[in-house]
Amino acid sequence: MRTHMAIRQLAIQLSSVGFDVLKFDYYGLGDSAGTSEEGNPDIWRDDIRTAYRELKDISGMTSISIIGLRLGATLAAEAAFTGLSVKNLLLWDPVVKGREYVEELRKLTSSVLKGKQDHGPGNCETLVGFPLAAHTISMLSAIDLTHIAFKGKMKVFLVCSEDREEYGQFHRHIETAGHPVRMINLSQIRDKASLEIQEGHVEEAEKMVAQWSDQDEFDQALIAHYAISEITSVLKSAV
Amino acid sequence: MKEKAVTFGQDNHLVGIVGIPDEAVSHPHKPTILFLNAGLLHRVGPYRMSVDLARSLSSEGWLTMRFDLSGIGDSQFSREIAEYREIVKSDIRAAMDFIRDRYKSNSFVLIGLCSGASNAQMVAFADERIVGAVMMDGFAFRTARFYGQVLKKYLAQPGTAFSTFKVILMDQCRRIFHGKGKSTRRPSMFANIMPSRKTLAQEFRVMAEQRVAMLCIYSGGIPHYYKYAGQFFDMFRNVDFRGTLQLEYFPEADHTYTSVSERKKLIACIQQWINNVHGAGGFRRNRIG
């Protein structure tokens, strides 16, 4: 829910400052056709290429930037680094090590289902309510952005909501490969924002609670508004 | 079947996906199935439950629409200045008006989980176009048997029953110290306002009299409020449902049906109910008053 809201709010903000924006669901997810057990990372990377062409056709723009969140960031990186011509690539909390990600999801599944077994159809494994084919899980586990080979000359922005060792490893890997990369640490921006509220912007904080019917204030309560603002300003200054 | 993304509403601010059956299986007199948001989750539902169910139904000949209420998912906020419940009513009516104008269907079955169930109940009571409602984990009141079960479990396994026991105890304390029915929390815009049992009973009575078909489903995911298969009928002992209400209980499921097997059972149950109740000849709502 929060990722849908974050992407939607980001799309609204970016279009309000002049970007043409396309957001989409991968095959087998959200409103798109198919089922989760039919999807896999190869198909989803193709979806990114399809969306890329579609946006170019619709907008008439030649310069395209891609933003991805979590696994979406990983797939975007893989699509962009293997030949898609992209101006800016903004990766928000990418999944760097697939094996660890799958294990995290398995733990979460077990915790949500209180240890009960939940088998999907055929040879599927269920991860947090979604059945995925065994070969999809293998493909996800094989992801390792710290060993990805690069093509293209895009600017890379690595947006991190928290300090994780894997983000540092990925950052070093991109730099070593000679790509310009900027790391944006959202936890520092968040700390600064909360400090400002503590230091006297009390009326702003009160306004935030009181004006629930206002769209901006509502979204602020559910997603990190400072993150949306920061990403928007980063992309605006990059073009 | 095919799907079409649509926008509608007074300011074209609402977003929905219409599932259109193939002509060969389509039936013009069947009601349209409308899916409501579960809480703040967008129109796909928990784990795409609404997508799976809507597509299954459309492939069997039912026109369906999954849509986002104002301020949820991809829908913009309403410019109406009104209490949120009024905006919800207005959004659901806008969805029905859109289907009537575009697809010439003017009877509806609402499907909702959690706040979606409350919204379905609220609108189904008031709008004569609604011939059926599927309400999952909707309103629930604790009964004497519920308290008996909690106490029994607490005495047998104090550790596992402690959380339920604590919630009930705190609710009771709140009532004693802050007055019956008063909440200590400021109601939020999306707060699920709980009508009294008397009001709900009266609404159910009217819906039963008007022959609105109801499927009430409860999961094992709200143990602080719902604990056994027949609790719903115990909650509304004085209501004669006149055979309009089917009650189902999925004790192994959590509130959002995370388990694929439980979700499949749920989808099959709803699908079967819709086909049985609304398929052959359909359910006609009596116009009273």
Coordinates of C-alpha atoms in Angstrom, one line a residue:
Chain A
M1 CA 0.0 0.0 0.0
R2 CA 2.7 2.4 1.0
T3 CA 4.8 1.7 -2.2
H4 CA 1.7 2.4 -4.4
M5 CA 1.1 5.6 -2.5
A6 CA 4.7 6.6 -2.6
I7 CA 5.0 6.1 -6.4
R8 CA 1.7 7.8 -7.0
Q9 CA 2.6 10.8 -4.9
L10 CA 6.0 11.0 -6.6
A11 CA 4.4 10.8 -10.0
I12 CA 2.1 13.7 -9.1
Q13 CA 4.9 15.8 -7.8
L14 CA 7.1 15.1 -10.8
S15 CA 4.4 16.0 -13.3
S16 CA 3.6 19.1 -11.3
V17 CA 7.1 20.4 -12.0
G18 CA 6.9 19.6 -15.7
F19 CA 7.9 15.9 -16.2
D20 CA 5.9 13.6 -18.3
V21 CA 5.4 10.5 -16.1
L22 CA 4.3 7.0 -16.7
K23 CA 3.8 4.6 -13.8
F24 CA 2.8 0.9 -14.4
D25 CA 2.3 -2.5 -12.8
Y26 CA 4.5 -5.4 -13.8
Y27 CA 3.0 -8.5 -15.5
G28 CA 1.1 -10.5 -12.9
L29 CA 1.0 -7.7 -10.4
G30 CA -1.4 -4.9 -9.6
D31 CA -3.9 -4.1 -12.4
S32 CA -1.7 -5.7 -15.1
A33 CA -2.6 -9.0 -16.8
G34 CA -1.4 -12.4 -15.6
T35 CA -0.9 -13.9 -12.2
S36 CA 2.1 -13.6 -9.8
E37 CA 3.0 -17.3 -10.5
E38 CA 3.4 -16.4 -14.2
G39 CA 5.7 -13.5 -13.7
N40 CA 9.5 -13.5 -13.4
P41 CA 12.4 -11.0 -13.5
D42 CA 13.0 -11.5 -17.2
I43 CA 9.4 -10.6 -18.0
W44 CA 9.5 -7.7 -15.6
R45 CA 12.6 -6.3 -17.2
D46 CA 10.9 -6.5 -20.6
D47 CA 8.0 -4.7 -19.0
I48 CA 10.3 -1.8 -18.2
R49 CA 11.5 -1.7 -21.8
T50 CA 7.9 -1.7 -23.0
A51 CA 7.0 1.1 -20.6
Y52 CA 10.1 3.0 -21.8
R53 CA 9.0 2.8 -25.4
E54 CA 5.4 3.7 -24.5
L55 CA 6.5 6.8 -22.6
K56 CA 8.6 7.9 -25.5
D57 CA 5.7 7.4 -27.9
I58 CA 3.2 9.2 -25.7
S59 CA 5.3 12.1 -24.6
G60 CA 7.5 12.6 -27.7
M61 CA 10.5 13.0 -25.4
T62 CA 13.8 11.5 -26.3
S63 CA 15.4 11.7 -22.9
I64 CA 14.1 9.2 -20.3
S65 CA 14.8 8.8 -16.6
I66 CA 13.8 5.8 -14.6
I67 CA 12.8 5.6 -11.0
G68 CA 12.5 2.2 -9.2
L69 CA 11.6 1.3 -5.7
R70 CA 12.9 -1.8 -3.9
L71 CA 12.8 -4.8 -6.4
G72 CA 11.6 -2.3 -9.0
A73 CA 14.9 -0.4 -8.5
T74 CA 16.9 -3.6 -9.0
L75 CA 15.0 -4.5 -12.2
A76 CA 15.4 -0.9 -13.4
A77 CA 19.2 -1.0 -12.8
E78 CA 19.5 -4.4 -14.6
A79 CA 17.5 -3.1 -17.6
A80 CA 19.4 0.2 -17.7
F81 CA 22.9 -1.3 -17.2
T82 CA 22.2 -3.8 -20.0
G83 CA 21.6 -1.4 -22.8
L84 CA 18.6 0.8 -22.2
S85 CA 19.5 4.4 -23.0
V86 CA 18.6 6.3 -19.8
K87 CA 19.5 9.8 -18.7
N88 CA 19.0 9.5 -15.0
L89 CA 18.5 6.3 -13.0
L90 CA 17.1 6.8 -9.5
L91 CA 17.2 3.7 -7.4
W92 CA 15.2 3.9 -4.2
D93 CA 16.2 1.2 -1.6
P94 CA 17.1 -1.3 -4.3
V95 CA 17.3 -5.0 -3.5
V96 CA 21.1 -5.5 -3.8
K97 CA 21.4 -9.2 -2.8
G98 CA 18.5 -11.3 -4.0
R99 CA 19.3 -14.2 -1.7
E100 CA 19.0 -12.1 1.4
Y101 CA 15.8 -10.5 0.0
V102 CA 14.1 -13.8 -0.5
E103 CA 15.1 -14.9 3.0
E104 CA 13.6 -11.7 4.4
L105 CA 10.4 -12.4 2.6
R106 CA 10.4 -16.0 3.8
K107 CA 10.8 -14.9 7.4
L108 CA 8.1 -12.3 7.0
T109 CA 5.8 -14.9 5.5
S110 CA 6.4 -17.3 8.3
S111 CA 5.7 -14.5 10.9
V112 CA 2.5 -13.4 9.2
L113 CA 1.2 -17.0 8.8
K114 CA 2.4 -17.8 12.3
G115 CA 4.5 -20.7 11.0
K116 CA 1.6 -22.4 9.1
Q117 CA 2.5 -23.9 5.7
D118 CA 1.0 -22.2 2.7
H119 CA 1.5 -23.9 -0.6
G120 CA 0.7 -22.2 -3.9
P121 CA -0.4 -24.0 -7.0
G122 CA 2.0 -26.6 -8.5
N123 CA 5.6 -26.0 -7.7
C124 CA 5.0 -22.4 -6.4
E125 CA 6.3 -21.0 -3.1
T126 CA 4.2 -18.4 -1.5
L127 CA 6.0 -15.3 -0.4
V128 CA 4.0 -12.8 1.7
G129 CA 0.7 -13.9 0.1
F130 CA 1.9 -14.1 -3.5
P131 CA 2.6 -17.5 -5.1
L132 CA 5.8 -17.4 -7.1
A133 CA 7.1 -20.2 -9.4
A134 CA 10.2 -22.0 -8.2
H135 CA 12.3 -20.7 -11.1
T136 CA 11.2 -17.1 -10.3
I137 CA 12.4 -17.6 -6.7
S138 CA 15.7 -18.9 -8.1
M139 CA 16.1 -15.9 -10.4
L140 CA 15.3 -13.5 -7.6
S141 CA 17.9 -15.3 -5.3
A142 CA 20.5 -15.0 -8.1
I143 CA 20.3 -11.2 -8.1
D144 CA 23.5 -9.5 -7.0
L145 CA 23.9 -5.8 -8.0
T146 CA 27.4 -5.7 -6.6
H147 CA 28.5 -7.9 -9.5
I148 CA 26.4 -6.4 -12.3
A149 CA 28.2 -5.3 -15.5
F150 CA 27.6 -1.8 -16.8
K151 CA 26.7 -0.3 -20.2
G152 CA 25.5 3.2 -20.9
K153 CA 26.4 6.6 -19.4
M154 CA 23.5 7.5 -17.2
K155 CA 23.7 9.4 -13.9
V156 CA 22.9 7.2 -11.0
F157 CA 21.1 8.3 -7.8
L158 CA 21.1 5.9 -5.0
V159 CA 18.4 6.8 -2.5
C160 CA 18.6 5.0 0.8
S161 CA 16.0 5.1 3.6
E162 CA 18.3 3.5 6.1
D163 CA 22.0 2.6 6.4
R164 CA 22.6 -0.9 5.0
E165 CA 25.9 -2.5 4.3
E166 CA 24.7 -3.6 0.9
Y167 CA 23.9 -0.1 -0.2
G168 CA 27.6 0.9 0.5
Q169 CA 28.8 -2.2 -1.4
F170 CA 26.6 -1.3 -4.4
H171 CA 27.7 2.4 -4.3
R172 CA 31.4 1.4 -4.4
H173 CA 30.7 -1.1 -7.2
I174 CA 29.1 1.7 -9.4
E175 CA 31.9 4.1 -8.6
T176 CA 34.6 1.6 -9.3
A177 CA 33.0 1.0 -12.7
G178 CA 33.5 4.7 -13.5
H179 CA 29.8 5.8 -13.3
P180 CA 28.9 9.1 -11.7
V181 CA 26.8 8.2 -8.6
R182 CA 25.2 10.3 -5.9
M183 CA 24.0 8.7 -2.7
I184 CA 21.0 10.3 -0.9
N185 CA 20.5 9.3 2.6
L186 CA 16.9 9.9 3.5
S187 CA 17.4 9.1 7.2
Q188 CA 19.6 12.3 7.5
I189 CA 16.9 14.3 5.7
R190 CA 14.3 12.8 8.0
D191 CA 16.3 13.6 11.1
K192 CA 16.7 17.2 9.9
A193 CA 13.0 17.5 9.2
S194 CA 12.0 16.2 12.7
L195 CA 14.7 18.5 14.3
E196 CA 13.1 21.5 12.6
I197 CA 9.7 20.6 14.0
Q198 CA 11.2 20.2 17.5
E199 CA 13.0 23.6 17.2
G200 CA 9.8 25.7 16.9
H201 CA 7.8 24.7 13.8
V202 CA 5.1 23.5 16.1
E203 CA 2.3 25.2 14.2
E204 CA 3.4 23.3 11.1
A205 CA 3.2 20.0 12.9
E206 CA -0.2 20.9 14.3
K207 CA -1.4 21.9 10.8
M208 CA -0.3 18.5 9.6
V209 CA -2.5 16.7 12.1
A210 CA -5.5 19.0 11.8
Q211 CA -5.9 19.2 8.0
W212 CA -6.7 15.7 7.1
S213 CA -8.9 16.6 4.2
D214 CA -6.1 18.2 2.4
Q215 CA -4.4 15.9 -0.1
D216 CA -0.9 16.9 0.7
E217 CA -1.3 16.6 4.4
F218 CA -3.1 13.2 4.1
D219 CA -0.3 11.7 2.0
Q220 CA 2.3 13.1 4.4
A221 CA 0.9 11.0 7.2
L222 CA 1.2 7.8 5.3
I223 CA 4.4 8.2 3.2
A224 CA 7.6 10.1 3.8
H225 CA 6.7 13.4 2.2
Y226 CA 10.3 14.7 2.7
A227 CA 11.5 11.7 0.6
I228 CA 9.1 12.6 -2.3
S229 CA 10.2 16.3 -2.1
E230 CA 13.9 15.4 -2.0
I231 CA 13.6 12.9 -5.0
T232 CA 11.7 15.5 -7.0
S233 CA 14.2 18.2 -6.4
V234 CA 17.1 15.8 -7.2
L235 CA 15.6 14.9 -10.5
K236 CA 14.6 18.5 -11.3
S237 CA 18.2 19.7 -10.8
A238 CA 19.6 16.7 -12.8
V239 CA 17.9 17.6 -16.1
Chain B
M1 CA -13.2 -10.9 -21.0
K2 CA -11.4 -7.7 -21.3
E3 CA -10.6 -4.9 -18.9
K4 CA -10.9 -1.1 -19.3
A5 CA -9.5 1.7 -17.2
V6 CA -12.0 4.4 -16.6
T7 CA -12.4 7.7 -14.9
F8 CA -15.7 9.0 -13.6
G9 CA -17.4 11.1 -10.9
Q10 CA -18.4 14.7 -10.7
D11 CA -14.9 16.0 -11.4
N12 CA -13.8 12.8 -13.2
H13 CA -11.7 12.3 -10.1
L14 CA -12.4 8.6 -9.5
V15 CA -10.4 5.8 -11.2
G16 CA -11.7 2.3 -11.8
I17 CA -11.2 -0.9 -13.8
V18 CA -14.2 -2.3 -15.6
G19 CA -14.2 -6.1 -16.3
I20 CA -16.3 -6.7 -19.4
P21 CA -17.4 -10.2 -20.2
D22 CA -17.3 -11.7 -23.7
E23 CA -20.7 -11.3 -25.4
A24 CA -21.1 -15.1 -25.6
V25 CA -21.4 -15.4 -21.8
S26 CA -22.6 -11.9 -21.0
H27 CA -26.1 -11.5 -19.5
P28 CA -27.7 -8.0 -19.7
H29 CA -30.0 -8.6 -16.7
K30 CA -27.4 -9.7 -14.3
P31 CA -26.3 -7.2 -11.7
T32 CA -22.9 -5.5 -11.9
I33 CA -20.4 -6.5 -9.2
L34 CA -18.7 -3.5 -7.6
F35 CA -15.6 -3.9 -5.5
L36 CA -14.9 -1.4 -2.7
N37 CA -11.6 -0.5 -1.2
A38 CA -10.4 -2.5 1.9
G39 CA -9.2 0.3 4.2
L40 CA -6.7 2.4 2.4
L41 CA -5.6 -0.3 0.1
H42 CA -6.0 0.5 -3.6
R43 CA -8.5 -1.3 -5.9
V44 CA -6.5 -4.5 -6.3
G45 CA -7.4 -5.6 -2.8
P46 CA -5.3 -7.5 -0.3
Y47 CA -2.9 -9.7 -2.3
R48 CA -4.8 -8.9 -5.5
M49 CA -7.9 -10.7 -4.2
S50 CA -10.2 -8.2 -5.9
V51 CA -8.4 -8.6 -9.2
D52 CA -8.6 -12.4 -9.1
L53 CA -12.2 -12.5 -8.1
A54 CA -13.3 -9.8 -10.6
R55 CA -11.5 -11.6 -13.5
S56 CA -13.1 -14.9 -12.5
L57 CA -16.5 -13.4 -12.4
S58 CA -16.1 -11.5 -15.7
S59 CA -15.0 -14.6 -17.4
E60 CA -18.3 -16.2 -16.3
G61 CA -20.3 -13.4 -17.7
W62 CA -20.5 -10.8 -14.9
L63 CA -19.8 -7.1 -15.5
T64 CA -17.4 -6.0 -12.7
M65 CA -15.8 -2.8 -11.6
R66 CA -13.0 -2.3 -9.1
F67 CA -12.6 1.3 -8.2
D68 CA -10.9 3.7 -5.7
L69 CA -12.9 5.9 -3.4
S70 CA -11.9 9.6 -3.2
G71 CA -8.4 10.0 -1.8
I72 CA -7.5 6.3 -2.1
G73 CA -5.3 4.6 -4.7
D74 CA -5.3 6.6 -7.9
S75 CA -8.5 8.6 -7.2
Q76 CA -8.2 12.3 -6.4
F77 CA -9.7 13.8 -3.3
S78 CA -13.3 14.9 -3.7
R79 CA -13.9 18.6 -3.8
E80 CA -17.1 18.1 -1.9
I81 CA -17.1 19.5 1.6
A82 CA -18.8 16.8 3.5
E83 CA -18.3 14.2 6.2
Y84 CA -16.2 11.3 4.8
R85 CA -19.2 8.9 5.0
E86 CA -21.2 11.2 2.7
I87 CA -18.3 11.3 0.3
V88 CA -18.1 7.5 0.3
K89 CA -21.9 7.3 -0.4
S90 CA -21.5 9.9 -3.2
D91 CA -18.5 8.0 -4.7
I92 CA -20.4 4.6 -4.8
R93 CA -23.4 6.3 -6.3
A94 CA -21.1 7.9 -8.9
A95 CA -19.8 4.4 -9.8
M96 CA -23.3 3.1 -10.2
D97 CA -24.4 6.1 -12.3
F98 CA -21.3 5.6 -14.5
I99 CA -22.1 1.9 -15.0
R100 CA -25.8 2.7 -15.7
D101 CA -25.0 5.3 -18.3
R102 CA -22.1 3.5 -20.0
Y103 CA -23.1 -0.2 -19.7
K104 CA -26.9 0.0 -19.2
S105 CA -26.8 -2.0 -16.0
N106 CA -28.7 -0.6 -13.1
S107 CA -28.6 -3.2 -10.4
F108 CA -25.5 -3.9 -8.3
V109 CA -23.9 -6.3 -5.8
L110 CA -21.3 -4.6 -3.5
I111 CA -18.2 -6.5 -2.2
G112 CA -16.2 -5.1 0.6
L113 CA -13.7 -6.1 3.3
C114 CA -13.2 -4.3 6.6
S115 CA -14.2 -0.7 6.0
G116 CA -15.3 -1.9 2.6
A117 CA -17.9 -4.1 4.3
S118 CA -19.1 -1.2 6.5
N119 CA -19.4 1.0 3.4
A120 CA -21.2 -1.8 1.5
Q121 CA -23.7 -2.1 4.3
M122 CA -24.2 1.6 4.6
V123 CA -24.9 2.1 0.9
A124 CA -26.8 -1.2 0.4
F125 CA -29.3 -0.1 3.1
A126 CA -30.0 3.2 1.5
D127 CA -29.8 2.7 -2.3
E128 CA -32.5 0.6 -4.0
R129 CA -30.2 -0.3 -6.9
I130 CA -28.3 -2.6 -4.7
V131 CA -29.6 -6.2 -4.8
G132 CA -26.8 -7.8 -2.9
A133 CA -23.8 -7.2 -0.6
V134 CA -20.8 -9.3 0.3
M135 CA -19.4 -8.1 3.7
M136 CA -16.2 -9.5 4.9
D137 CA -15.1 -8.8 8.5
G138 CA -17.7 -6.1 8.8
F139 CA -19.4 -4.9 12.0
A140 CA -19.0 -7.2 15.0
F141 CA -20.3 -7.1 18.5
R142 CA -19.1 -9.3 21.4
T143 CA -21.7 -11.7 22.6
A144 CA -22.1 -13.7 25.9
R145 CA -20.8 -16.8 24.1
F146 CA -17.8 -14.8 22.8
Y147 CA -16.9 -13.7 26.4
G148 CA -17.4 -17.3 27.5
Q149 CA -15.0 -18.5 24.9
V150 CA -12.4 -15.9 25.8
L151 CA -12.6 -16.8 29.5
K152 CA -12.4 -20.5 28.8
K153 CA -9.3 -20.1 26.6
Y154 CA -7.7 -17.7 29.1
L155 CA -8.2 -20.2 31.9
A156 CA -6.9 -23.1 29.8
Q157 CA -4.0 -21.2 28.1
P158 CA -3.4 -17.8 29.8
G159 CA -0.4 -17.1 27.6
T160 CA -2.0 -17.4 24.2
A161 CA -5.3 -15.8 25.2
F162 CA -3.7 -12.9 27.0
S163 CA -3.7 -10.4 24.1
T164 CA -7.5 -10.8 23.5
F165 CA -8.1 -10.7 27.2
K166 CA -6.1 -7.5 27.5
V167 CA -7.9 -5.7 24.6
I168 CA -11.3 -6.6 26.0
L169 CA -10.3 -5.5 29.5
M170 CA -8.9 -2.1 28.2
D171 CA -12.1 -1.6 26.2
Q172 CA -14.2 -2.1 29.3
C173 CA -12.0 0.2 31.3
R174 CA -12.3 2.9 28.6
R175 CA -16.1 2.6 28.8
I176 CA -16.1 2.9 32.6
F177 CA -13.8 5.8 32.8
H178 CA -14.8 7.7 29.6
G179 CA -18.4 6.9 29.3
K180 CA -20.1 4.2 27.2
G181 CA -19.4 4.5 23.5
K182 CA -17.0 7.4 23.9
S183 CA -13.7 7.1 22.2
T184 CA -10.5 8.5 23.8
R185 CA -9.0 9.1 20.4
R186 CA -9.8 11.9 18.0
P187 CA -11.7 10.3 15.1
S188 CA -9.6 10.4 11.9
M189 CA -11.0 11.2 8.5
F190 CA -11.1 7.5 7.6
A191 CA -12.3 6.3 11.0
N192 CA -14.7 3.4 10.7
I193 CA -17.6 4.9 12.7
M194 CA -19.5 2.2 14.5
P195 CA -23.3 2.5 14.5
S196 CA -25.1 1.1 17.5
R197 CA -26.2 -2.5 17.5
K198 CA -29.9 -1.3 17.5
T199 CA -29.3 0.9 14.4
L200 CA -27.6 -1.9 12.5
A201 CA -30.3 -4.4 13.5
Q202 CA -32.9 -2.0 12.1
E203 CA -30.9 -1.5 8.9
F204 CA -30.5 -5.3 8.4
R205 CA -34.2 -5.8 9.1
V206 CA -35.1 -3.3 6.3
M207 CA -32.6 -4.9 3.9
A208 CA -34.1 -8.3 4.7
E209 CA -37.6 -7.0 4.1
Q210 CA -36.5 -5.5 0.8
R211 CA -34.9 -8.8 -0.2
V212 CA -31.3 -7.6 -0.4
A213 CA -29.2 -10.8 -0.6
M214 CA -26.4 -10.7 1.9
L215 CA -23.3 -12.8 2.3
C216 CA -21.5 -12.1 5.6
I217 CA -18.1 -13.6 6.0
Y218 CA -15.9 -13.5 9.0
S219 CA -12.2 -14.5 9.3
G220 CA -10.2 -15.8 12.3
G221 CA -8.2 -12.5 11.9
I222 CA -10.4 -10.4 14.3
P223 CA -10.4 -12.6 17.4
H224 CA -10.9 -9.6 19.7
Y225 CA -14.3 -9.2 18.2
Y226 CA -15.4 -12.4 16.4
K227 CA -14.7 -15.9 17.7
Y228 CA -17.2 -18.5 16.4
A229 CA -19.2 -19.5 13.3
G230 CA -22.6 -18.3 14.4
Q231 CA -21.7 -15.2 16.3
F232 CA -23.3 -12.9 13.7
F233 CA -26.8 -14.4 14.2
D234 CA -26.2 -14.2 18.0
M235 CA -25.4 -10.5 17.6
F236 CA -28.7 -9.9 15.8
R237 CA -31.0 -12.4 17.5
N238 CA -34.0 -10.2 17.1
V239 CA -33.6 -9.8 13.3
D240 CA -35.6 -12.0 11.0
F241 CA -33.3 -12.2 8.0
R242 CA -36.0 -14.1 6.0
G243 CA -33.5 -16.3 4.3
T244 CA -31.7 -13.4 2.7
L245 CA -28.4 -13.8 4.6
Q246 CA -25.8 -16.4 4.3
L247 CA -23.1 -16.5 7.0
E248 CA -19.6 -18.0 6.5
Y249 CA -16.6 -18.3 8.8
F250 CA -13.0 -18.9 7.9
P251 CA -11.3 -19.5 11.3
E252 CA -8.0 -20.3 9.7
A253 CA -7.7 -17.2 7.7
D254 CA -6.3 -13.9 8.8
H255 CA -8.0 -10.6 8.2
T256 CA -6.5 -10.0 4.8
Y257 CA -6.4 -13.7 3.7
T258 CA -2.6 -13.9 3.4
S259 CA -2.8 -17.7 3.0
V260 CA -3.3 -18.6 -0.7
S261 CA -5.3 -21.7 0.2
E262 CA -7.7 -19.6 2.4
R263 CA -8.0 -16.9 -0.2
K264 CA -8.9 -19.5 -2.8
K265 CA -11.6 -20.9 -0.5
L266 CA -12.9 -17.4 0.0
I267 CA -13.0 -16.6 -3.7
A268 CA -14.8 -19.8 -4.5
C269 CA -17.3 -19.1 -1.7
I270 CA -18.2 -15.7 -3.0
Q271 CA -18.2 -16.8 -6.6
Q272 CA -20.6 -19.6 -5.8
W273 CA -22.9 -17.4 -3.8
I274 CA -23.0 -14.8 -6.7
N275 CA -23.8 -17.5 -9.3
N276 CA -26.4 -19.2 -7.1
V277 CA -28.1 -16.2 -5.8
H278 CA -27.8 -13.7 -8.6
G279 CA -27.3 -15.9 -11.6
A280 CA -30.5 -17.7 -12.4
G281 CA -33.2 -15.0 -12.7
G282 CA -31.5 -12.9 -10.1
F283 CA -32.6 -11.4 -6.8
R284 CA -35.1 -8.6 -7.0
R285 CA -35.1 -5.9 -4.4
N286 CA -38.6 -5.0 -3.1
R287 CA -39.3 -1.4 -3.3
I288 CA -40.9 -0.4 0.0
G289 CA -42.2 2.9 1.1

